[in-house]
C-alpha atoms as a PDB file:
ATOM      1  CA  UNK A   1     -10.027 -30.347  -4.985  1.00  0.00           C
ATOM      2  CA  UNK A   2      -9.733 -26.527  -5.098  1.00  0.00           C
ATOM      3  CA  UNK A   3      -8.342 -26.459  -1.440  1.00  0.00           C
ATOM      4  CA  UNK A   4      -6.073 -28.908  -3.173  1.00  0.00           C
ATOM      5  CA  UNK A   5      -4.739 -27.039  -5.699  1.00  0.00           C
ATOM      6  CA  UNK A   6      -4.543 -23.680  -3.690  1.00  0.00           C
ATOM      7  CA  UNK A   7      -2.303 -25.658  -1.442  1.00  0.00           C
ATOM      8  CA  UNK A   8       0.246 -27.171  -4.401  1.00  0.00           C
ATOM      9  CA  UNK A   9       0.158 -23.646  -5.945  1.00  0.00           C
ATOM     10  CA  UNK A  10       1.542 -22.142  -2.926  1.00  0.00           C
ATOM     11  CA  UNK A  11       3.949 -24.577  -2.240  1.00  0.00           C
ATOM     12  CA  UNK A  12       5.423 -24.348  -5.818  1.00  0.00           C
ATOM     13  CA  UNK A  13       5.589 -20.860  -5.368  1.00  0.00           C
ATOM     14  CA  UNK A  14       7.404 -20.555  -2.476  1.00  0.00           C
ATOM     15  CA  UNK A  15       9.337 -23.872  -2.134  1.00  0.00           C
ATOM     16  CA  UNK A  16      10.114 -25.356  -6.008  1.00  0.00           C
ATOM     17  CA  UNK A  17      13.309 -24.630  -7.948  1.00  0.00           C
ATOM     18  CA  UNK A  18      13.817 -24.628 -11.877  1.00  0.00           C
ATOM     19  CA  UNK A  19      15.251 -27.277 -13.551  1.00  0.00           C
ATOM     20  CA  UNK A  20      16.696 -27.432 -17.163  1.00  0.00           C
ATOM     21  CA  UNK A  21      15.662 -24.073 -17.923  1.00  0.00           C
ATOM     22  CA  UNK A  22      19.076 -22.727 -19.278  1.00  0.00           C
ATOM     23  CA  UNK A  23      20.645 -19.775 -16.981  1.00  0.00           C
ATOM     24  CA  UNK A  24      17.446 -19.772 -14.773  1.00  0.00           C
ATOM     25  CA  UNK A  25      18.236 -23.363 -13.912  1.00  0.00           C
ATOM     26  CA  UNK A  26      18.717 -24.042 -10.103  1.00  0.00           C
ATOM     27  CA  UNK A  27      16.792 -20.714  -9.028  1.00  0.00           C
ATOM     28  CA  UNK A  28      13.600 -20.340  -6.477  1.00  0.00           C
ATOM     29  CA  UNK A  29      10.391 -20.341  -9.000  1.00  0.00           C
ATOM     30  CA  UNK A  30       9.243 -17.144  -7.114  1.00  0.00           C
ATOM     31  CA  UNK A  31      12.727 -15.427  -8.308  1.00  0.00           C
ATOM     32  CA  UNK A  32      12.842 -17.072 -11.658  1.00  0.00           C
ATOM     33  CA  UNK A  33       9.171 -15.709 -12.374  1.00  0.00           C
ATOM     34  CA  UNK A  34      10.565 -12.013 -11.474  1.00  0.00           C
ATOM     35  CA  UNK A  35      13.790 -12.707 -13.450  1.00  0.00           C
ATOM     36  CA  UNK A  36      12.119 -14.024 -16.499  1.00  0.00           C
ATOM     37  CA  UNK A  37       9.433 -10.996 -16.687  1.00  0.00           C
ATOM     38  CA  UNK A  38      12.237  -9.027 -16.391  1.00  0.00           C
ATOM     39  CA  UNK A  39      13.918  -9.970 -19.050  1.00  0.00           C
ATOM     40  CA  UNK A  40      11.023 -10.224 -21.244  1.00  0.00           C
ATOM     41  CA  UNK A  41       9.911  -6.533 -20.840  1.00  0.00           C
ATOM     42  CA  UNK A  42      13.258  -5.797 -21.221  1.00  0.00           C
ATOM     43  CA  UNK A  43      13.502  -7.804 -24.934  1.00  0.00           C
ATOM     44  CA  UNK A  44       9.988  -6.545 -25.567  1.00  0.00           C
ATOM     45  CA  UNK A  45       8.402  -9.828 -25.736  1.00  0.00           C
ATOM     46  CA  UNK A  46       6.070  -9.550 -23.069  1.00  0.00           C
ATOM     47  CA  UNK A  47       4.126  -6.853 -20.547  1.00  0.00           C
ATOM     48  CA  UNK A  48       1.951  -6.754 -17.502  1.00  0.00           C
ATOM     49  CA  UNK A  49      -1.148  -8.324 -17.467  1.00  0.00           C
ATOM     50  CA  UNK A  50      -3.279  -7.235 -14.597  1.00  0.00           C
ATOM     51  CA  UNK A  51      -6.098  -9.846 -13.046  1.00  0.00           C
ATOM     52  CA  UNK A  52      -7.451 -10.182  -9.705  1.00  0.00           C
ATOM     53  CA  UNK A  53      -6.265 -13.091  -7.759  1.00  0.00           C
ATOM     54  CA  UNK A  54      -9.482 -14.840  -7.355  1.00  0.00           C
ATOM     55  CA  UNK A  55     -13.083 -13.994  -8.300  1.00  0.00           C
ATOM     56  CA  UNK A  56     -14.309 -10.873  -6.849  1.00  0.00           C
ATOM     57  CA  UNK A  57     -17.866 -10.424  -5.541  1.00  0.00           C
ATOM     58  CA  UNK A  58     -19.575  -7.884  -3.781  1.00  0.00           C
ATOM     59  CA  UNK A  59     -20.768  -9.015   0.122  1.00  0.00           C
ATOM     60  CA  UNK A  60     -24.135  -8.887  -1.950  1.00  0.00           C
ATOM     61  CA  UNK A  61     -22.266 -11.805  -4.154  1.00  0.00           C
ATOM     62  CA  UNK A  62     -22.748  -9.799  -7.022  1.00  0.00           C
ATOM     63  CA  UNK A  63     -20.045  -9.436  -9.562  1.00  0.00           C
ATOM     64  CA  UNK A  64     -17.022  -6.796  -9.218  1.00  0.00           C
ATOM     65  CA  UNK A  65     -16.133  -5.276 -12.225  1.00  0.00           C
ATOM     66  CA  UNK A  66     -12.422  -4.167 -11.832  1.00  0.00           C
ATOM     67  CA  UNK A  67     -10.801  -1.510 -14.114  1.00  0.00           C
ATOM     68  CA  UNK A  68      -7.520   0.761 -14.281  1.00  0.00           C
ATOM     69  CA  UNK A  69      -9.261   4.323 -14.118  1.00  0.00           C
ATOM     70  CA  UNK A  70      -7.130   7.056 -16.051  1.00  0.00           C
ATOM     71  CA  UNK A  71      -5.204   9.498 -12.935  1.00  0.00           C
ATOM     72  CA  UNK A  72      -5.942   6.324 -11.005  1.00  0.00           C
ATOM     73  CA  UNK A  73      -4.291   6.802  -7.125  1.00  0.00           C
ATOM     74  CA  UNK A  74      -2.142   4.828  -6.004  1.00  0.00           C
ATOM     75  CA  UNK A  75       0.105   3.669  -2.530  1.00  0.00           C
ATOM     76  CA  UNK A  76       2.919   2.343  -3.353  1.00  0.00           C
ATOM     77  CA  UNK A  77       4.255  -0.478  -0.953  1.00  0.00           C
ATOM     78  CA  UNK A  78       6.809  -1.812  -3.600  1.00  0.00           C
ATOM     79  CA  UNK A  79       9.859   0.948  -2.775  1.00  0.00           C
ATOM     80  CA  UNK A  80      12.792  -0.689  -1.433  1.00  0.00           C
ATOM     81  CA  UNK A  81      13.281   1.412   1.646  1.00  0.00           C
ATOM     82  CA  UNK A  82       9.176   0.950   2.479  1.00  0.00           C
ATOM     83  CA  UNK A  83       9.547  -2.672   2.035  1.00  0.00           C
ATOM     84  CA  UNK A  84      13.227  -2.986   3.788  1.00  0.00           C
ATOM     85  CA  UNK A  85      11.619  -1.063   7.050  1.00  0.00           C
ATOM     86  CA  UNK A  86       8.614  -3.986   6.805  1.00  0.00           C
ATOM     87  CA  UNK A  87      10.614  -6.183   6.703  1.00  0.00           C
ATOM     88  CA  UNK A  88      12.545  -4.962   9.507  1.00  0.00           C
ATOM     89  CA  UNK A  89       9.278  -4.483  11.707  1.00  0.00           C
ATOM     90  CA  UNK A  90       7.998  -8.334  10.891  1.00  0.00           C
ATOM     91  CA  UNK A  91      11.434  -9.528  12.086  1.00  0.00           C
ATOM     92  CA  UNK A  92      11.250  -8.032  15.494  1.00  0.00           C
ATOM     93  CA  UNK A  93       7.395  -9.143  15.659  1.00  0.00           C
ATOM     94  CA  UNK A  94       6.622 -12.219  17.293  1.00  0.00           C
ATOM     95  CA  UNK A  95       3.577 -14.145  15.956  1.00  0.00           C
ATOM     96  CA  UNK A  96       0.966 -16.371  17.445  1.00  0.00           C
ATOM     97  CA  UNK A  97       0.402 -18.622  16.510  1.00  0.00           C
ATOM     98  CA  UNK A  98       4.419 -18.892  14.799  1.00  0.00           C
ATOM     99  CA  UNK A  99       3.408 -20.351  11.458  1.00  0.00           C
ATOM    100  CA  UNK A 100       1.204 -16.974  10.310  1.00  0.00           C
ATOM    101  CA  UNK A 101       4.861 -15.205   9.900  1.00  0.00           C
ATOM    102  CA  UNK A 102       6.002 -17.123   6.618  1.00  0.00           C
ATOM    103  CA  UNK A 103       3.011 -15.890   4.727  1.00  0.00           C
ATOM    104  CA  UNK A 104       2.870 -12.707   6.042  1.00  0.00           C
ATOM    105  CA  UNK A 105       6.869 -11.980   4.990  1.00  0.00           C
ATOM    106  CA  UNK A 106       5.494 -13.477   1.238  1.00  0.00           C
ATOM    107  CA  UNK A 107       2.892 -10.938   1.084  1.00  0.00           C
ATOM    108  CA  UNK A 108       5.245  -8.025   1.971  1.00  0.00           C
ATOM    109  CA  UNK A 109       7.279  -9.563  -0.463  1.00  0.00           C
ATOM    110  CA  UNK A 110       4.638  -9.665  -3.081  1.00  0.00           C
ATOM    111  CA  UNK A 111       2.988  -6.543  -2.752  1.00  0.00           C
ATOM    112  CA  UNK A 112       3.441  -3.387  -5.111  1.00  0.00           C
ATOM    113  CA  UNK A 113       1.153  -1.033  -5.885  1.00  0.00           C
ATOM    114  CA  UNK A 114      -2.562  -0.374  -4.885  1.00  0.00           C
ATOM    115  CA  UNK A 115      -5.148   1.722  -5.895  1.00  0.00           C
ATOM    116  CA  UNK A 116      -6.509   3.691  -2.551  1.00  0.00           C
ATOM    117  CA  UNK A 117      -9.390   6.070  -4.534  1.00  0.00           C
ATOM    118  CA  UNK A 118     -12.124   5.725  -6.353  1.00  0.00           C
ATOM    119  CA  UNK A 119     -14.321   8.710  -8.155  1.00  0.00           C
ATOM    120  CA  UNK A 120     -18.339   7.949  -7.369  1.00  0.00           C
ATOM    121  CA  UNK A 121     -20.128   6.741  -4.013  1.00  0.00           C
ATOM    122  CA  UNK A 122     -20.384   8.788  -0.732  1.00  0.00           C
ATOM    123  CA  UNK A 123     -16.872   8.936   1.600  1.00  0.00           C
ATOM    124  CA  UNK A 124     -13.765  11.066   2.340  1.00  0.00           C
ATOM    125  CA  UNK A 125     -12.500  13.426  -0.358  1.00  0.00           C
ATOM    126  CA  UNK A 126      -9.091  12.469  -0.933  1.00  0.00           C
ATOM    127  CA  UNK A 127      -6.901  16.124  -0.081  1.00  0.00           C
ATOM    128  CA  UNK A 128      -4.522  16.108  -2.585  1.00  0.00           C
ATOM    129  CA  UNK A 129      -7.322  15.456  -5.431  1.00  0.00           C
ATOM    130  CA  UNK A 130     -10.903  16.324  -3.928  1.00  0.00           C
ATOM    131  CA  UNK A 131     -12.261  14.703  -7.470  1.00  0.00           C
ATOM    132  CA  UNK A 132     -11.188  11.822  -5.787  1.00  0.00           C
ATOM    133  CA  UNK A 133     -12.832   9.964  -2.840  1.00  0.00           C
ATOM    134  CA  UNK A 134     -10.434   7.761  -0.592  1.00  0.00           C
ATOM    135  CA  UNK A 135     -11.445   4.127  -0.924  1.00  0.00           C
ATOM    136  CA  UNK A 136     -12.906   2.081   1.661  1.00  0.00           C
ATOM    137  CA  UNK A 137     -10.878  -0.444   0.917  1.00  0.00           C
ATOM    138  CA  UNK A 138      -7.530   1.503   1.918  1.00  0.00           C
ATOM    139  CA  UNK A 139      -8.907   2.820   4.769  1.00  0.00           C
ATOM    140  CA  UNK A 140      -6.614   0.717   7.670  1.00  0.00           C
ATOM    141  CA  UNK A 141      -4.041   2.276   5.875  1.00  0.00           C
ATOM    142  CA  UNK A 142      -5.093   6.027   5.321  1.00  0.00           C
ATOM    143  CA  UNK A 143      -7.632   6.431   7.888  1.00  0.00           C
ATOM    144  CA  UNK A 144      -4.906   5.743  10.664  1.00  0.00           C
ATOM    145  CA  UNK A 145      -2.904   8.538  10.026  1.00  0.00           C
ATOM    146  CA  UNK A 146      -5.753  10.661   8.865  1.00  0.00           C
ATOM    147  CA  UNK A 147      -7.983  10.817  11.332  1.00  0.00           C
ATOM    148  CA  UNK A 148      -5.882  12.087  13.864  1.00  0.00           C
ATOM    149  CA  UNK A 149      -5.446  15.500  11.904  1.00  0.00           C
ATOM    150  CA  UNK A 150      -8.918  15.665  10.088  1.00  0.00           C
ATOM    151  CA  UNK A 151     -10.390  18.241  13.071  1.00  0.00           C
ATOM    152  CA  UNK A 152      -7.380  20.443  13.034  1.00  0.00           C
ATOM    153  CA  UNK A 153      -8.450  20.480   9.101  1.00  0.00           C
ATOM    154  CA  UNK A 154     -12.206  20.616   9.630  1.00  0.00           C
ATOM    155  CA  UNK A 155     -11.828  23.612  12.027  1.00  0.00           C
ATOM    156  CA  UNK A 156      -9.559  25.283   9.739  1.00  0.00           C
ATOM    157  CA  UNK A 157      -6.266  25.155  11.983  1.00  0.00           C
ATOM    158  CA  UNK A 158      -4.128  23.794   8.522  1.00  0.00           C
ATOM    159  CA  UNK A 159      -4.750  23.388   4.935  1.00  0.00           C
ATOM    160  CA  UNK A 160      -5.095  20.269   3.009  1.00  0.00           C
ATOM    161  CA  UNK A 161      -1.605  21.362   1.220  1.00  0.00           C
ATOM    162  CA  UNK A 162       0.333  21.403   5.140  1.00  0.00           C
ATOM    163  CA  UNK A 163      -0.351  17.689   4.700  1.00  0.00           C
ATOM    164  CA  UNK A 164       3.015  17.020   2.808  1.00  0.00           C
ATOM    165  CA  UNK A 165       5.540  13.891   3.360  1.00  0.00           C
ATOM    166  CA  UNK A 166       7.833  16.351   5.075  1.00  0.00           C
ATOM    167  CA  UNK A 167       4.587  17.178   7.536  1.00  0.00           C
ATOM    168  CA  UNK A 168       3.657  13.717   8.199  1.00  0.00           C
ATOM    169  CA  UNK A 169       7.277  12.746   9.104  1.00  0.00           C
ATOM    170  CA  UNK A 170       7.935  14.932  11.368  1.00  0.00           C
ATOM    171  CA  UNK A 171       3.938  14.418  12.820  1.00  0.00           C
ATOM    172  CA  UNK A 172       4.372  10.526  13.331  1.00  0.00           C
ATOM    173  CA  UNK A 173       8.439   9.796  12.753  1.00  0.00           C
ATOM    174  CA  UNK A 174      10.867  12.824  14.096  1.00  0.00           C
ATOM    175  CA  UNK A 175      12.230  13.040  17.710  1.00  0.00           C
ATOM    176  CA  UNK A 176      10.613  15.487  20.167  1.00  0.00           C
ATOM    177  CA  UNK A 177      12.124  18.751  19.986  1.00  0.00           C
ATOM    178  CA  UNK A 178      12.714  18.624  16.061  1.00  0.00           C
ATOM    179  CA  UNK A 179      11.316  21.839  14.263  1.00  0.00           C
ATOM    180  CA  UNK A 180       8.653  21.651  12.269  1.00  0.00           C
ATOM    181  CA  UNK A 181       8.628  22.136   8.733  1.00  0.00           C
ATOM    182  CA  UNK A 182       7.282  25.710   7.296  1.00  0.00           C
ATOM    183  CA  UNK A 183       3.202  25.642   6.521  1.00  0.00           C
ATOM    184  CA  UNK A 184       2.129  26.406   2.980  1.00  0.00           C
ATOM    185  CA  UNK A 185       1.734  29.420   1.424  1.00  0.00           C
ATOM    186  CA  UNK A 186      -1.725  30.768   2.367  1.00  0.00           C
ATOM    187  CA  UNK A 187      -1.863  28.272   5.225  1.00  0.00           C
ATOM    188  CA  UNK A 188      -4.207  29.292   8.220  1.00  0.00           C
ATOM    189  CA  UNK A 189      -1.530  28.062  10.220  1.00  0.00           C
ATOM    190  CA  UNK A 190       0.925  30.437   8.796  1.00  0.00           C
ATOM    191  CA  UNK A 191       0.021  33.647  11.302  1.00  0.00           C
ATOM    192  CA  UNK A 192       0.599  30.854  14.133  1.00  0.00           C
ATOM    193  CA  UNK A 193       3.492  29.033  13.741  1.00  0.00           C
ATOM    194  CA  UNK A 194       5.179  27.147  14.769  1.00  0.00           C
ATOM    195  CA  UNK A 195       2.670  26.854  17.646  1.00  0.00           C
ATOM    196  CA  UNK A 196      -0.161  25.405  15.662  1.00  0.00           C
ATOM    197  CA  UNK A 197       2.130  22.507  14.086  1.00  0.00           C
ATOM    198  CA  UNK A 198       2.802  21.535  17.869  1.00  0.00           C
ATOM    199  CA  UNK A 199      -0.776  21.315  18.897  1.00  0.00           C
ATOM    200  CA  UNK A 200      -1.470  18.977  16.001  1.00  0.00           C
ATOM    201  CA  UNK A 201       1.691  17.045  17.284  1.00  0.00           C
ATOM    202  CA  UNK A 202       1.087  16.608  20.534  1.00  0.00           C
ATOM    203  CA  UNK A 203      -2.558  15.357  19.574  1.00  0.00           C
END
């Protein structure tokens, strides 16, 4: 019966249509249910209201307690151009098996913001907030463009603070031959540069 529901849930979502529901008539319920929150907030009759979307247990099947933490970190995957270069990536992907592309396009679709840190347990400090440790959890997503720079960190070649958005992009995105951007003040890789930005590069 669960399986059931699961199944008409998702297909209301993504497939039914309003009717007789004044200006929202004729539109997709997942646009309607963004359009109608919209204007709610907007009117100040209604908020967010954050719950998990199923129960959440430990591997232990214990209980997860989930809470908003104050200075909470976050990634943010609901920007347009983040979601509009996704998007662009899944359509030149092709899946097998074929059906698994429709509900991965609804999740890039649905997803916003996540919390990647947490503040007690054993891991990696998170560098721009050492308080912080980076969350398991978020790992496929931080690890892999992490890891490749953590040695030139934990031999001292750069600084936490070279690790800006301007570093990364020109690390992972910008065509060979592009400059790289300035270190920080008080880098280690200051006395060396460029020359130490291309090492990390090329690794």
């Amino acid at each position: 019966m669960e399986e059931c529901k699961q199944e008409l849930y998702k297909e209301e979502h993504y497939g039914g249509v309003l009717v007789q529901v004044g200006e929202h008539s004729g539109i997709p319920i997942k646009q309607a249910k963004e359009k109608i929150h919209a204007a709610l907030v907007a009117e100040q009759r209604g908020g967010v209201l954050y719950e998990p979307s199923r129960r959440a247990e430990t591997r232990a099947a214990q209980p997860v307690i989930v809470a908003r933490l104050q200075g909470q970190w976050f990634l943010n995957y609901g920007g347009a151009d983040a979601k509009a270069k996704a998007m662009a990536l899944l359509d030149g992907m092709e899946y097998l098996p074929s059906q698994h592309k429709g509900p991965q396009k609804g999740a890039l679709e649905w997803v916003q913001r996540r919390p990647c840190a947490r503040r007690r347990g054993i891991g990696t400090p998170l560098p721009q907030d050492p308080a912080w440790l980076v969350e398991p959890l978020s790992d496929s997503t931080i690890y892999q463009i992490y890891y490749p720079l953590v040695h030139f960190l934990n031999d001292g070649s750069i600084a936490a603070a070279d690790l800006t958005e301007e570093f990364l992009d020109w690390v992972y995105l910008a065509p060979a031959g592009s400059p790289p951007p300035p270190p920080t003040a008080g880098s280690p890789a200051a006395g060396s540069h460029p020359a130490t930005f291309e090492t990390v590069r090329r690794t």
